[in-house]
Structure formats: structure tokens, C-alpha cells
Amino acid sequence: MAKITSPAELEKLREKILSQRDPDKLCITLCSGSACHATGCDPVADALAEEMEKQGVVGKVDFRRTGCHGFCEQGPILVVYPQGICYLKVKAEDVSEIISATVKGGKVIERLLYVDPNTGEKATLEEDIPFYKNQQRLVLGPNRKIDPKSLEDYLAVDGYQALVKTLFELSPEEVVGEVKNAQLRGRGGAGFPSGIKWDFARKAPGEQKYVVVNCDEGDPGAYMDRSVMEGNPFAVLEGLMIGAYAIGANEGYIYVRQEYPLAVANLTIAIEQAEEAGLLGENILGSGFDFTVKVHRGAGAFICGEETSLLNSLEGKAGEPNARPPFPATRGLWGKPTNINNVETWANIPLVINKGADYFTAIGTEGSKGTKIFSLVGKVNNTGLVEVPMGTTLKDIIFKIGGGVPGGKQFKAVQTGGPSGGCLPEDLLDTQVDFDELTRAGAMMG
Ligand SMILES: Cc1cc2nc3c(=O)[nH]c(=O)nc-3n(C[C@H](O)[C@H](O)[C@H](O)COP(=O)(O)O)c2cc1C
Ligand code: FES
């Protein structure tokens, strides 16, 4: 892609991309997140390429490999748009029929549809599956629409509009103000208000400052950050750049655990594409703002998710924590003011800037705004990634979205927040999931 040197050029490019895309054109999307790799999306992709050629639909039908759709246990997941016909547990052997019956003939293949384990009812469309129906996928939503290796796809879903607004319409103070007004709290566990943290780093004395993404994600069973990073690395980068502008940093680091090779691969491609397009580097979009970013692979120590250990590890030291204060905002990476946030926190930033604080604060509870992503795993019928408004009850997550306990067995307890969290028994199932309610119940967000 040629270098984009102004917001007007970016808009022109976006319009060109959209003009070349017909929303009514058939498009086959195949989830290619880590879980769908494990269940065999590669042979399905190979079979699709072969069959599309054989059955003469190349050019008439688009094919896109996307990030995680969320319903990982049912993968590989294939969705045929514009209808949104959703096929689960797709195998290479199914592909010929998918092309001939669904793509060419408009017929639904019943055996590949979701069947509700409780009612036996089938769902044809992705949005009709109870697992998705009761979610609000503001952060995860773009995952199923874009190829994470395509900057063009990200631009087509309004990517980089928040950055343009930030660089050309808002002062750093106004950006911090918007994040404060949105009452966004850090998604890494403790729920510290992000705007207040940004303000500390912005006001800390010093020329050299850093921004850092925490993608260490060591909690067993958790893979929210991995899926956002794999499926939409551009959103994390855009959020990070907005934060860098706000606090006055020109360098960023993304700390990703070594066990996330697809996240590292997709992120690296996203960085290369953004650099080539002039969306990273010097004088971004002609704004005068410079920003570079490096990816650092962590070796997979749980403690390196803790911010001071992570920063020590980034410096090449042993990943051990330091006493706080001083906090990273005043004395972080190489002793310089540093703002570190979790992947999901950064991925919320474009939404906050694009839609505004009023939109964001209308979602959630008094003390916890927006949505939260959870990995719903264990002895539950529907396992996968779930994004719900803050304040949704544990009961709704486990029973409405998760479909309850397999085999109609008695529910015993739910564990939230990883090793630092807690186990909540049946009488706490009506607990609303937000930072304060979970802490009150003796557990933690996560
Ligand atoms: C033992 C320990 C492990 C942690 N692991 C993670 C982690 O894997 N990912 C994460 O984002 N935060 C983790 N945290 C929290 C970080 O120290 C830090 O608060 C967070 O990255 C800040 O980002 P946020 O404000 O966006 O939540 C951990 C904290 C502790 C004490
Ligand atoms: S990786 Fe395919 S649905 Fe999660």
C-alpha cells in the first residue's frame, strides 16, 4: 500500500475500498483463530480454494479467513454472508457440498447447523445461536468481519478514524479527558481507571515516555487477549497510538507471551502494513506525531503479567516484581514514565474516541462501564469467548449464553479472575459481573 500522508488521503482510500466491496456479494468466512487451527481450519481452507476453482465460483464469491468468532468448541466455524448462514465443526469433506448446495444453490445444509443441546432446536444464522444472541460484541465484533492480515479490511470497518480524530481534533488533555469521562477501567484485573492512569503518566516529568501493551495473559483457561490480538491487532495498535499521543510517548512495546505464535505473527504483519501505509513511523498522516512500536515475546512466566515484572523482563532483567510506589506512570521502563494497559483496555480506546464517553457510559453499571470479554470454559455446555455488558449476572452468562451444565447436572461453583480470583457458589449466581460486585463477592474480574 502506498504511503498515506493526510486524513483526506486516508478517507479517499477508505471510500475506494468500500466502493470495490459489494455488501450483497457472497462471501465465505472461515474462522482461523488458534482454536480453529487446532480443530482443522487449514485443510478446510485448502479444500475451499480447490472447490471454488473446480466449481467455477472464483471471483463471484469472496473468501476471507478471520480471527476467533468466539464459539471455539464448535470450530472450525464457517459463515456464508450476506445471509450469515453458520456452519459448525466443518471438515474438508463438507466443502464441496457447501459450495454446490449453499453458495450456488442457496440451500442450507442442516447437518452442519447448531443444535441446542437443551431444546434440540437448530439455528441457521450465527446471530440466532443462543451463545451469540445474548452477547454485546463491541470489541470482539470486528473479529468475524476482517482478515487480521489485511489493513484494507480494518479500514473498511472504520479503522483509524479514532486516530485521525485524536491527532487532528483533540489535544492530549482532551483525549485523557474523554477516557476519564468514559470511566473506562483497566481490563487486566484490578480495574484501575485508565484515564486517571494516563493523566499520571502525561503529567510525570520527563521527555522520554513509553506505552506498553500487556498481552502476557497467564490465567489458566483465559484467552481473551490472545483472540483480540490474533483477530484484530490493528485495534490494539490504534488504541496504543491514541494513548501514546495522550501521554506524550513516541515509543511503544507490545509484550506477548511466547505461547501465542499466531498473535505475534498477525501483530507483526499489522505493524509492517501500518508502517508501509505511514500509519506508524514519522509524521503520521502529516500530523507531526511520530510513533514506533516493537513486539517483545515473553517466555511464559505467570508473574510477568504483573506490570513491574513485565517491565523488568522487557529490560532484559529477571521477571521479578518491584515494590510500588514508584508506579510505572512515574518510573517505568528504563526508569521513564510509562503507561501500561491490558490488550482489551487498549482495544476499547478506538470505541471510546469514535463513539464518545456518553455512548460508553450508557453501557454497564454505575461503577463499571462498557463490556467485558470472558473465556467461558469448564463444565458448561457452550464454551468459548463471551462479551457482555458489565452488570450481566453470572447466571445469564453460564445458563443463557453457556447453556448450563452438561447432562443437566447440578451447578456447584464458578471460578473467576484466575489464580488471584475466587470460587463463587450457587447462592451467588445472581451476582452482577462488574469490578466491584465481584470483589465484594470475594472473587475478581478476569
Ligand atoms: C500476579 C499478577 C499477574 C498479572 N497478570 C496480568 C496479565 O496476564 N495481563 C494483564 O493485563 N494484567 C495482569 N496483571 C495486572 C497488571 O499488573 C496491570 O495491573 C495491568 O496490566 C494494567 O493494565 P489495565 O489497567 O489495563 O488493567 C497481573 C497482576 C498480578 C499481580
Ligand atoms: S478460534 Fe475459531 S471460534 Fe474461536
Tab-separated table of C-alpha atoms and ligand atoms in Angstrom:
chain	number	residue	atom	x	y	z
A	1	MET	CA	0.000	0.000	0.000
A	2	ALA	CA	1.284	3.482	-0.868
A	3	LYS	CA	2.094	5.852	1.986
A	4	ILE	CA	-0.932	7.824	3.225
A	5	THR	CA	0.114	11.350	4.130
A	6	SER	CA	-3.108	13.043	5.271
A	7	PRO	CA	-6.573	12.303	6.702
A	8	ALA	CA	-8.061	13.260	3.301
A	9	GLU	CA	-5.953	10.613	1.565
A	10	LEU	CA	-6.967	8.050	4.180
A	11	GLU	CA	-10.641	8.881	3.612
A	12	LYS	CA	-10.208	8.611	-0.145
A	13	LEU	CA	-8.615	5.208	0.275
A	14	ARG	CA	-11.423	4.065	2.586
A	15	GLU	CA	-14.023	5.191	0.051
A	16	LYS	CA	-12.176	3.360	-2.729
A	17	ILE	CA	-12.007	0.158	-0.664
A	18	LEU	CA	-15.726	0.380	0.158
A	19	SER	CA	-16.666	1.137	-3.457
A	20	GLN	CA	-14.933	-2.081	-4.501
A	21	ARG	CA	-16.916	-4.121	-1.965
A	22	ASP	CA	-20.464	-5.157	-2.635
A	23	PRO	CA	-22.228	-5.925	0.672
A	24	ASP	CA	-24.589	-8.252	-1.225
A	25	LYS	CA	-21.795	-10.304	-2.751
A	26	LEU	CA	-21.429	-13.817	-1.396
A	27	CYS	CA	-18.529	-14.155	0.988
A	28	ILE	CA	-17.352	-17.280	2.772
A	29	THR	CA	-15.567	-16.555	6.036
A	30	LEU	CA	-13.597	-19.219	7.818
A	31	CYS	CA	-12.518	-18.706	11.412
A	32	SER	CA	-8.769	-19.166	11.578
A	33	GLY	CA	-8.101	-18.348	15.226
A	34	SER	CA	-5.884	-20.636	17.304
A	35	ALA	CA	-8.731	-22.902	18.433
A	36	CYS	CA	-9.997	-23.379	14.871
A	37	HIS	CA	-6.429	-24.157	13.800
A	38	ALA	CA	-6.417	-26.894	16.420
A	39	THR	CA	-9.697	-28.288	15.090
A	40	GLY	CA	-8.535	-28.202	11.462
A	41	CYS	CA	-9.307	-24.939	9.638
A	42	ASP	CA	-6.260	-25.295	7.356
A	43	PRO	CA	-7.489	-28.409	5.488
A	44	VAL	CA	-10.906	-26.693	5.174
A	45	ALA	CA	-9.240	-23.603	3.682
A	46	ASP	CA	-7.274	-25.748	1.224
A	47	ALA	CA	-10.432	-27.601	0.219
A	48	LEU	CA	-12.279	-24.293	-0.247
A	49	ALA	CA	-9.608	-22.923	-2.571
A	50	GLU	CA	-9.713	-26.147	-4.611
A	51	GLU	CA	-13.513	-26.439	-4.766
A	52	MET	CA	-14.097	-22.773	-5.574
A	53	GLU	CA	-11.819	-23.247	-8.575
A	54	LYS	CA	-13.373	-26.578	-9.541
A	55	GLN	CA	-16.966	-25.321	-9.262
A	56	GLY	CA	-16.189	-22.071	-11.084
A	57	VAL	CA	-17.060	-19.549	-8.365
A	58	VAL	CA	-13.680	-17.816	-8.063
A	59	GLY	CA	-14.299	-14.082	-8.486
A	60	LYS	CA	-18.048	-14.489	-7.951
A	61	VAL	CA	-17.605	-15.339	-4.277
A	62	ASP	CA	-15.159	-13.823	-1.796
A	63	PHE	CA	-13.261	-15.911	0.715
A	64	ARG	CA	-11.902	-14.440	3.928
A	65	ARG	CA	-10.023	-16.067	6.810
A	66	THR	CA	-10.855	-14.285	10.063
A	67	GLY	CA	-9.949	-14.260	13.744
A	68	CYS	CA	-11.844	-16.014	16.520
A	69	HIS	CA	-15.656	-15.850	16.307
A	70	GLY	CA	-15.951	-16.926	19.945
A	71	PHE	CA	-17.728	-20.281	19.807
A	72	CYS	CA	-14.413	-22.125	19.717
A	73	GLU	CA	-15.587	-25.564	20.852
A	74	GLN	CA	-17.726	-25.748	17.688
A	75	GLY	CA	-14.870	-24.944	15.308
A	76	PRO	CA	-13.873	-24.798	12.571
A	77	ILE	CA	-16.633	-22.232	12.022
A	78	LEU	CA	-17.602	-21.210	8.508
A	79	VAL	CA	-20.133	-18.439	7.811
A	80	VAL	CA	-21.648	-17.663	4.419
A	81	TYR	CA	-22.542	-13.991	4.000
A	82	PRO	CA	-24.572	-11.902	3.271
A	83	GLN	CA	-27.152	-14.252	4.839
A	84	GLY	CA	-24.896	-15.222	7.762
A	85	ILE	CA	-25.513	-18.978	7.437
A	86	CYS	CA	-23.334	-20.521	10.089
A	87	TYR	CA	-21.787	-23.970	9.795
A	88	LEU	CA	-20.039	-25.583	12.734
A	89	LYS	CA	-17.404	-28.320	13.033
A	90	VAL	CA	-16.785	-28.066	9.301
A	91	LYS	CA	-14.497	-30.643	7.722
A	92	ALA	CA	-12.699	-30.634	4.376
A	93	GLU	CA	-15.172	-33.320	3.200
A	94	ASP	CA	-18.083	-30.864	3.706
A	95	VAL	CA	-16.657	-28.170	1.462
A	96	SER	CA	-17.781	-29.486	-1.928
A	97	GLU	CA	-21.413	-29.559	-0.727
A	98	ILE	CA	-21.109	-26.120	0.908
A	99	ILE	CA	-20.123	-24.671	-2.470
A	100	SER	CA	-22.646	-26.597	-4.564
A	101	ALA	CA	-25.644	-26.507	-2.183
A	102	THR	CA	-25.284	-23.273	-0.203
A	103	VAL	CA	-23.117	-20.981	-2.291
A	104	LYS	CA	-24.506	-21.942	-5.703
A	105	GLY	CA	-27.905	-23.355	-4.735
A	106	GLY	CA	-28.838	-21.131	-1.768
A	107	LYS	CA	-29.735	-24.231	0.283
A	108	VAL	CA	-28.921	-24.713	3.937
A	109	ILE	CA	-27.104	-27.909	4.949
A	110	GLU	CA	-28.997	-28.979	8.063
A	111	ARG	CA	-26.374	-31.326	9.487
A	112	LEU	CA	-23.811	-28.509	9.811
A	113	LEU	CA	-26.093	-26.200	11.819
A	114	TYR	CA	-26.028	-25.559	15.537
A	115	VAL	CA	-28.363	-27.770	17.556
A	116	ASP	CA	-29.384	-26.541	21.005
A	117	PRO	CA	-28.427	-29.356	23.430
A	118	ASN	CA	-31.357	-28.486	25.710
A	119	THR	CA	-34.187	-27.979	23.197
A	120	GLY	CA	-32.919	-29.781	20.085
A	121	GLU	CA	-33.719	-26.636	18.043
A	122	LYS	CA	-31.474	-25.743	15.127
A	123	ALA	CA	-30.152	-22.251	14.353
A	124	THR	CA	-29.305	-21.272	10.785
A	125	LEU	CA	-27.814	-17.846	11.365
A	126	GLU	CA	-24.876	-17.086	13.611
A	127	GLU	CA	-26.857	-14.384	15.441
A	128	ASP	CA	-29.668	-16.843	16.238
A	129	ILE	CA	-27.400	-19.190	18.170
A	130	PRO	CA	-28.197	-18.595	21.881
A	131	PHE	CA	-24.473	-18.370	22.616
A	132	TYR	CA	-24.232	-15.198	20.481
A	133	LYS	CA	-27.764	-13.874	20.917
A	134	ASN	CA	-27.242	-12.714	24.471
A	135	GLN	CA	-23.901	-11.020	23.929
A	136	GLN	CA	-22.903	-7.457	23.038
A	137	ARG	CA	-19.745	-7.830	20.985
A	138	LEU	CA	-18.369	-4.288	20.754
A	139	VAL	CA	-14.700	-5.260	20.950
A	140	LEU	CA	-14.881	-8.784	19.518
A	141	GLY	CA	-17.421	-7.876	16.809
A	142	PRO	CA	-14.942	-6.923	14.061
A	143	ASN	CA	-13.088	-10.240	14.570
A	144	ARG	CA	-15.521	-12.092	12.327
A	145	LYS	CA	-15.665	-9.346	9.692
A	146	ILE	CA	-11.999	-8.792	8.972
A	147	ASP	CA	-8.968	-10.701	7.862
A	148	PRO	CA	-6.465	-9.742	10.592
A	149	LYS	CA	-3.714	-9.733	7.978
A	150	SER	CA	-5.466	-7.021	5.966
A	151	LEU	CA	-5.168	-3.322	6.740
A	152	GLU	CA	-7.742	-2.737	3.981
A	153	ASP	CA	-10.279	-4.847	5.893
A	154	TYR	CA	-9.654	-2.801	9.045
A	155	LEU	CA	-10.075	0.452	7.124
A	156	ALA	CA	-13.351	-0.890	5.707
A	157	VAL	CA	-14.776	-1.180	9.251
A	158	ASP	CA	-13.807	2.438	10.044
A	159	GLY	CA	-10.331	1.567	11.280
A	160	TYR	CA	-8.043	4.512	12.133
A	161	GLN	CA	-10.913	7.009	12.300
A	162	ALA	CA	-10.369	7.356	16.035
A	163	LEU	CA	-6.674	8.043	15.429
A	164	VAL	CA	-7.498	10.742	12.875
A	165	LYS	CA	-9.947	12.361	15.304
A	166	THR	CA	-7.318	12.190	18.051
A	167	LEU	CA	-4.441	13.640	16.050
A	168	PHE	CA	-6.379	16.356	14.240
A	169	GLU	CA	-9.269	17.343	16.502
A	170	LEU	CA	-8.233	16.662	20.083
A	171	SER	CA	-5.452	17.885	22.345
A	172	PRO	CA	-3.690	15.287	24.529
A	173	GLU	CA	-5.590	16.701	27.523
A	174	GLU	CA	-8.902	16.258	25.705
A	175	VAL	CA	-8.070	12.636	24.875
A	176	VAL	CA	-7.291	11.932	28.529
A	177	GLY	CA	-10.493	13.782	29.457
A	178	GLU	CA	-12.581	11.609	27.127
A	179	VAL	CA	-11.104	8.398	28.546
A	180	LYS	CA	-11.728	9.706	32.075
A	181	ASN	CA	-15.318	10.679	31.214
A	182	ALA	CA	-15.885	7.261	29.664
A	183	GLN	CA	-14.920	5.810	33.079
A	184	LEU	CA	-13.011	3.071	31.320
A	185	ARG	CA	-11.380	0.767	33.869
A	186	GLY	CA	-8.395	-1.439	33.083
A	187	ARG	CA	-9.414	-4.890	31.890
A	188	GLY	CA	-6.248	-6.581	33.265
A	189	GLY	CA	-7.915	-7.413	36.576
A	190	ALA	CA	-7.642	-4.595	39.124
A	191	GLY	CA	-9.941	-2.234	37.214
A	192	PHE	CA	-7.931	0.924	37.794
A	193	PRO	CA	-9.450	3.928	35.931
A	194	SER	CA	-7.464	4.224	32.696
A	195	GLY	CA	-7.929	7.985	32.231
A	196	ILE	CA	-6.510	8.700	35.686
A	197	LYS	CA	-3.528	6.436	34.987
A	198	TRP	CA	-2.924	8.157	31.630
A	199	ASP	CA	-3.046	11.521	33.384
A	200	PHE	CA	-0.345	10.441	35.867
A	201	ALA	CA	1.955	9.421	33.007
A	202	ARG	CA	1.117	12.546	30.988
A	203	LYS	CA	1.911	14.845	33.919
A	204	ALA	CA	5.039	12.935	35.020
A	205	PRO	CA	8.164	14.983	34.287
A	206	GLY	CA	10.444	13.694	31.525
A	207	GLU	CA	10.909	13.931	27.770
A	208	GLN	CA	11.068	10.196	27.091
A	209	LYS	CA	7.918	8.227	27.900
A	210	TYR	CA	6.634	4.805	26.886
A	211	VAL	CA	3.376	2.987	26.317
A	212	VAL	CA	3.144	-0.773	26.786
A	213	VAL	CA	0.586	-3.451	25.937
A	214	ASN	CA	0.266	-6.272	28.433
A	215	CYS	CA	-0.503	-9.429	26.424
A	216	ASP	CA	1.020	-11.861	28.887
A	217	GLU	CA	-2.346	-13.376	29.859
A	218	GLY	CA	-1.188	-16.082	32.241
A	219	ASP	CA	-4.502	-17.029	33.874
A	220	PRO	CA	-5.263	-20.687	33.119
A	221	GLY	CA	-8.088	-21.026	30.587
A	222	ALA	CA	-8.050	-17.326	29.680
A	223	TYR	CA	-7.601	-16.413	26.036
A	224	MET	CA	-9.494	-13.139	25.596
A	225	ASP	CA	-6.368	-11.088	24.931
A	226	ARG	CA	-4.958	-13.696	22.576
A	227	SER	CA	-8.138	-13.642	20.481
A	228	VAL	CA	-8.291	-9.852	20.283
A	229	MET	CA	-4.613	-9.709	19.335
A	230	GLU	CA	-4.931	-12.519	16.785
A	231	GLY	CA	-8.207	-11.352	15.306
A	232	ASN	CA	-7.881	-7.562	15.342
A	233	PRO	CA	-4.314	-6.426	16.044
A	234	PHE	CA	-4.994	-3.091	14.303
A	235	ALA	CA	-7.489	-2.056	17.003
A	236	VAL	CA	-4.879	-2.642	19.725
A	237	LEU	CA	-2.297	-0.668	17.727
A	238	GLU	CA	-4.749	2.172	17.135
A	239	GLY	CA	-5.625	2.330	20.840
A	240	LEU	CA	-1.951	2.273	21.761
A	241	MET	CA	-1.158	5.166	19.425
A	242	ILE	CA	-4.012	7.225	20.846
A	243	GLY	CA	-2.642	6.571	24.347
A	244	ALA	CA	0.879	7.466	23.232
A	245	TYR	CA	-0.317	10.794	21.810
A	246	ALA	CA	-2.236	11.484	25.039
A	247	ILE	CA	0.659	10.884	27.416
A	248	GLY	CA	3.420	12.210	25.128
A	249	ALA	CA	5.172	8.955	24.161
A	250	ASN	CA	6.744	8.141	20.813
A	251	GLU	CA	7.699	4.552	21.516
A	252	GLY	CA	5.624	1.556	22.445
A	253	TYR	CA	6.197	-2.083	23.347
A	254	ILE	CA	3.826	-4.979	22.982
A	255	TYR	CA	4.649	-7.796	25.373
A	256	VAL	CA	3.148	-11.046	24.088
A	257	ARG	CA	3.701	-14.415	25.672
A	258	GLN	CA	5.740	-16.848	23.625
A	259	GLU	CA	2.882	-19.395	23.574
A	260	TYR	CA	0.851	-17.043	21.347
A	261	PRO	CA	2.609	-17.530	17.989
A	262	LEU	CA	-0.415	-16.593	15.864
A	263	ALA	CA	-0.925	-13.396	17.858
A	264	VAL	CA	2.739	-12.495	17.308
A	265	ALA	CA	2.529	-13.352	13.603
A	266	ASN	CA	-0.655	-11.337	12.943
A	267	LEU	CA	0.577	-8.437	15.039
A	268	THR	CA	3.882	-8.355	13.195
A	269	ILE	CA	2.071	-8.252	9.851
A	270	ALA	CA	-0.220	-5.481	11.119
A	271	ILE	CA	2.795	-3.419	12.204
A	272	GLU	CA	4.522	-3.922	8.845
A	273	GLN	CA	1.381	-2.913	6.951
A	274	ALA	CA	0.814	0.139	9.160
A	275	GLU	CA	4.459	1.194	8.676
A	276	GLU	CA	4.196	0.804	4.923
A	277	ALA	CA	0.987	2.873	4.866
A	278	GLY	CA	2.514	5.637	7.006
A	279	LEU	CA	0.238	4.817	9.946
A	280	LEU	CA	3.318	4.158	12.072
A	281	GLY	CA	6.658	5.935	11.935
A	282	GLU	CA	7.420	9.626	11.452
A	283	ASN	CA	4.890	12.403	10.942
A	284	ILE	CA	1.883	10.075	10.907
A	285	LEU	CA	-0.740	11.295	8.396
A	286	GLY	CA	1.094	14.645	8.316
A	287	SER	CA	0.177	15.359	11.949
A	288	GLY	CA	3.731	15.789	13.240
A	289	PHE	CA	3.194	12.843	15.610
A	290	ASP	CA	5.881	10.116	15.464
A	291	PHE	CA	5.371	6.642	16.848
A	292	THR	CA	7.229	3.338	16.607
A	293	VAL	CA	6.395	0.046	18.234
A	294	LYS	CA	8.281	-3.158	18.995
A	295	VAL	CA	6.953	-6.622	19.778
A	296	HIS	CA	8.598	-8.464	22.669
A	297	ARG	CA	7.946	-12.132	23.232
A	298	GLY	CA	7.717	-13.124	26.902
A	299	ALA	CA	8.911	-16.553	27.908
A	300	GLY	CA	5.642	-17.501	29.586
A	301	ALA	CA	6.112	-16.823	33.294
A	302	PHE	CA	2.852	-16.068	35.100
A	303	ILE	CA	4.492	-13.346	37.177
A	304	CYS	CA	5.478	-11.437	34.030
A	305	GLY	CA	1.823	-10.431	33.676
A	306	GLU	CA	2.352	-8.241	36.738
A	307	GLU	CA	3.346	-4.855	35.402
A	308	THR	CA	6.646	-4.234	37.190
A	309	SER	CA	7.839	-7.790	36.450
A	310	LEU	CA	6.818	-7.319	32.822
A	311	LEU	CA	8.821	-4.097	32.586
A	312	ASN	CA	11.863	-5.778	34.192
A	313	SER	CA	11.536	-8.620	31.692
A	314	LEU	CA	11.307	-6.088	28.827
A	315	GLU	CA	14.566	-4.560	30.041
A	316	GLY	CA	16.197	-7.991	29.860
A	317	LYS	CA	16.258	-8.495	33.636
A	318	ALA	CA	14.713	-11.364	35.596
A	319	GLY	CA	10.910	-11.060	35.554
A	320	GLU	CA	10.513	-10.203	39.218
A	321	PRO	CA	8.245	-7.548	40.708
A	322	ASN	CA	9.382	-4.275	42.269
A	323	ALA	CA	7.732	-2.640	45.252
A	324	ARG	CA	5.330	0.155	44.259
A	325	PRO	CA	5.482	3.159	44.566
A	326	PRO	CA	7.105	4.288	42.423
A	327	PHE	CA	4.428	3.272	39.934
A	328	PRO	CA	5.301	2.805	36.247
A	329	ALA	CA	3.485	6.079	35.468
A	330	THR	CA	6.351	7.961	37.072
A	331	ARG	CA	9.166	5.392	36.976
A	332	GLY	CA	8.601	2.603	34.491
A	333	LEU	CA	10.542	1.198	31.574
A	334	TRP	CA	14.227	2.184	31.877
A	335	GLY	CA	13.190	4.486	34.716
A	336	LYS	CA	10.967	6.608	32.435
A	337	PRO	CA	7.250	7.400	32.820
A	338	THR	CA	5.343	4.502	31.309
A	339	ASN	CA	1.706	3.715	30.777
A	340	ILE	CA	0.925	0.022	30.684
A	341	ASN	CA	-2.530	-1.326	29.892
A	342	ASN	CA	-4.056	-4.670	29.129
A	343	VAL	CA	-4.853	-5.674	25.491
A	344	GLU	CA	-8.613	-5.385	25.977
A	345	THR	CA	-8.246	-1.956	27.595
A	346	TRP	CA	-6.294	-0.699	24.576
A	347	ALA	CA	-8.798	-2.283	22.181
A	348	ASN	CA	-11.620	-0.303	23.849
A	349	ILE	CA	-9.923	3.037	23.166
A	350	PRO	CA	-10.906	3.455	19.472
A	351	LEU	CA	-14.515	2.758	20.509
A	352	VAL	CA	-14.374	5.367	23.277
A	353	ILE	CA	-12.924	8.008	20.942
A	354	ASN	CA	-15.182	7.197	17.979
A	355	LYS	CA	-18.445	6.901	19.879
A	356	GLY	CA	-17.688	9.200	22.808
A	357	ALA	CA	-17.920	8.960	26.570
A	358	ASP	CA	-21.735	9.270	26.669
A	359	TYR	CA	-22.162	6.220	24.437
A	360	PHE	CA	-19.680	4.225	26.509
A	361	THR	CA	-21.074	5.161	29.924
A	362	ALA	CA	-24.586	4.183	28.810
A	363	ILE	CA	-23.372	0.557	28.803
A	364	GLY	CA	-22.680	-1.290	32.036
A	365	THR	CA	-23.195	-0.500	35.713
A	366	GLU	CA	-22.701	2.528	37.937
A	367	GLY	CA	-19.076	1.661	38.662
A	368	SER	CA	-18.061	-0.437	35.615
A	369	LYS	CA	-18.769	0.856	32.139
A	370	GLY	CA	-18.702	-0.846	28.740
A	371	THR	CA	-18.474	-4.553	28.053
A	372	LYS	CA	-16.145	-7.274	29.288
A	373	ILE	CA	-14.837	-10.326	27.465
A	374	PHE	CA	-14.661	-13.629	29.318
A	375	SER	CA	-13.477	-17.035	28.352
A	376	LEU	CA	-16.245	-19.365	29.431
A	377	VAL	CA	-14.643	-22.749	29.928
A	378	GLY	CA	-15.077	-25.889	32.010
A	379	LYS	CA	-18.186	-27.953	32.653
A	380	VAL	CA	-20.608	-25.788	30.702
A	381	ASN	CA	-22.498	-26.716	27.524
A	382	ASN	CA	-21.309	-23.848	25.306
A	383	THR	CA	-17.705	-22.902	25.861
A	384	GLY	CA	-15.911	-20.047	24.161
A	385	LEU	CA	-15.345	-16.316	24.266
A	386	VAL	CA	-18.176	-14.227	25.603
A	387	GLU	CA	-18.547	-10.432	25.549
A	388	VAL	CA	-21.325	-8.970	27.668
A	389	PRO	CA	-22.216	-5.579	29.128
A	390	MET	CA	-20.821	-5.098	32.628
A	391	GLY	CA	-23.560	-5.972	35.083
A	392	THR	CA	-24.723	-9.142	33.340
A	393	THR	CA	-25.340	-11.771	36.010
A	394	LEU	CA	-23.215	-14.876	36.375
A	395	LYS	CA	-26.423	-16.857	35.917
A	396	ASP	CA	-27.088	-15.295	32.497
A	397	ILE	CA	-23.513	-15.916	31.361
A	398	ILE	CA	-23.488	-19.543	32.497
A	399	PHE	CA	-27.068	-20.537	31.660
A	400	LYS	CA	-28.369	-18.206	28.906
A	401	ILE	CA	-25.097	-17.982	26.971
A	402	GLY	CA	-23.305	-21.063	28.240
A	403	GLY	CA	-26.393	-23.279	28.087
A	404	GLY	CA	-25.889	-24.548	31.656
A	405	VAL	CA	-24.138	-27.617	32.992
A	406	PRO	CA	-23.829	-30.617	30.631
A	407	GLY	CA	-26.110	-33.582	31.258
A	408	GLY	CA	-28.462	-31.436	33.383
A	409	LYS	CA	-26.129	-31.857	36.351
A	410	GLN	CA	-26.262	-29.626	39.419
A	411	PHE	CA	-24.239	-26.396	39.261
A	412	LYS	CA	-21.600	-26.221	42.014
A	413	ALA	CA	-19.395	-23.152	41.610
A	414	VAL	CA	-17.816	-20.776	39.126
A	415	GLN	CA	-14.226	-19.565	39.315
A	416	THR	CA	-13.455	-16.041	38.098
A	417	GLY	CA	-10.298	-13.972	37.987
A	418	GLY	CA	-7.668	-16.690	37.611
A	419	PRO	CA	-5.376	-17.641	40.499
A	420	SER	CA	-5.977	-14.278	42.206
A	421	GLY	CA	-9.756	-14.674	41.929
A	422	GLY	CA	-12.248	-16.854	43.764
A	423	CYS	CA	-14.872	-19.572	43.544
A	424	LEU	CA	-18.481	-18.418	43.756
A	425	PRO	CA	-21.153	-20.933	44.806
A	426	GLU	CA	-24.744	-21.276	43.582
A	427	ASP	CA	-26.215	-18.731	46.003
A	428	LEU	CA	-24.062	-16.037	44.356
A	429	LEU	CA	-25.227	-16.782	40.802
A	430	ASP	CA	-27.230	-13.542	40.740
A	431	THR	CA	-24.039	-11.537	41.227
A	432	GLN	CA	-23.740	-8.875	38.562
A	433	VAL	CA	-20.405	-9.177	36.871
A	434	ASP	CA	-18.569	-5.916	37.404
A	435	PHE	CA	-15.324	-4.976	39.143
A	436	ASP	CA	-16.876	-4.001	42.471
A	437	GLU	CA	-19.526	-6.719	42.736
A	438	LEU	CA	-17.015	-9.489	42.055
A	439	THR	CA	-14.607	-8.051	44.621
A	440	ARG	CA	-17.472	-7.798	47.132
A	441	ALA	CA	-18.294	-11.460	46.483
A	442	GLY	CA	-14.665	-12.394	47.241
A	443	ALA	CA	-13.577	-13.008	43.661
A	444	MET	CA	-12.122	-10.809	40.919
A	445	MET	CA	-12.742	-9.743	37.323
A	446	GLY	CA	-10.953	-11.767	34.692
B	1	LIG	C1	0.480	-11.846	39.579
B	1	LIG	C2	-0.154	-10.897	38.613
B	1	LIG	C3	-0.347	-11.289	37.297
B	1	LIG	C4	-0.924	-10.411	36.374
B	1	LIG	N1	-1.130	-10.829	35.104
B	1	LIG	C5	-1.676	-9.973	34.211
B	1	LIG	C6	-1.855	-10.376	32.855
B	1	LIG	O1	-1.563	-11.504	32.463
B	1	LIG	N2	-2.386	-9.467	31.997
B	1	LIG	C7	-2.746	-8.200	32.386
B	1	LIG	O2	-3.178	-7.396	31.570
B	1	LIG	N3	-2.573	-7.797	33.664
B	1	LIG	C8	-2.039	-8.637	34.565
B	1	LIG	N4	-1.845	-8.210	35.843
B	1	LIG	C9	-2.175	-6.798	36.162
B	1	LIG	C10	-1.008	-5.887	35.760
B	1	LIG	O3	-0.086	-5.810	36.823
B	1	LIG	C11	-1.506	-4.463	35.453
B	1	LIG	O4	-2.294	-4.011	36.506
B	1	LIG	C12	-2.295	-4.354	34.158
B	1	LIG	O5	-1.565	-4.827	33.060
B	1	LIG	C13	-2.648	-2.902	33.905
B	1	LIG	O6	-3.484	-2.790	32.784
B	1	LIG	P1	-5.006	-2.327	32.898
B	1	LIG	O7	-5.026	-1.084	33.762
B	1	LIG	O8	-5.411	-2.053	31.502
B	1	LIG	O9	-5.761	-3.436	33.548
B	1	LIG	C14	-1.291	-9.086	36.808
B	1	LIG	C15	-1.104	-8.708	38.134
B	1	LIG	C16	-0.557	-9.597	39.026
B	1	LIG	C17	-0.364	-9.132	40.441
B	2	FES	S1	-10.827	-19.790	17.155
B	2	FES	FE1	-12.496	-20.183	15.819
B	2	FES	S2	-14.206	-19.697	17.046
B	2	FES	FE2	-12.525	-19.276	18.369
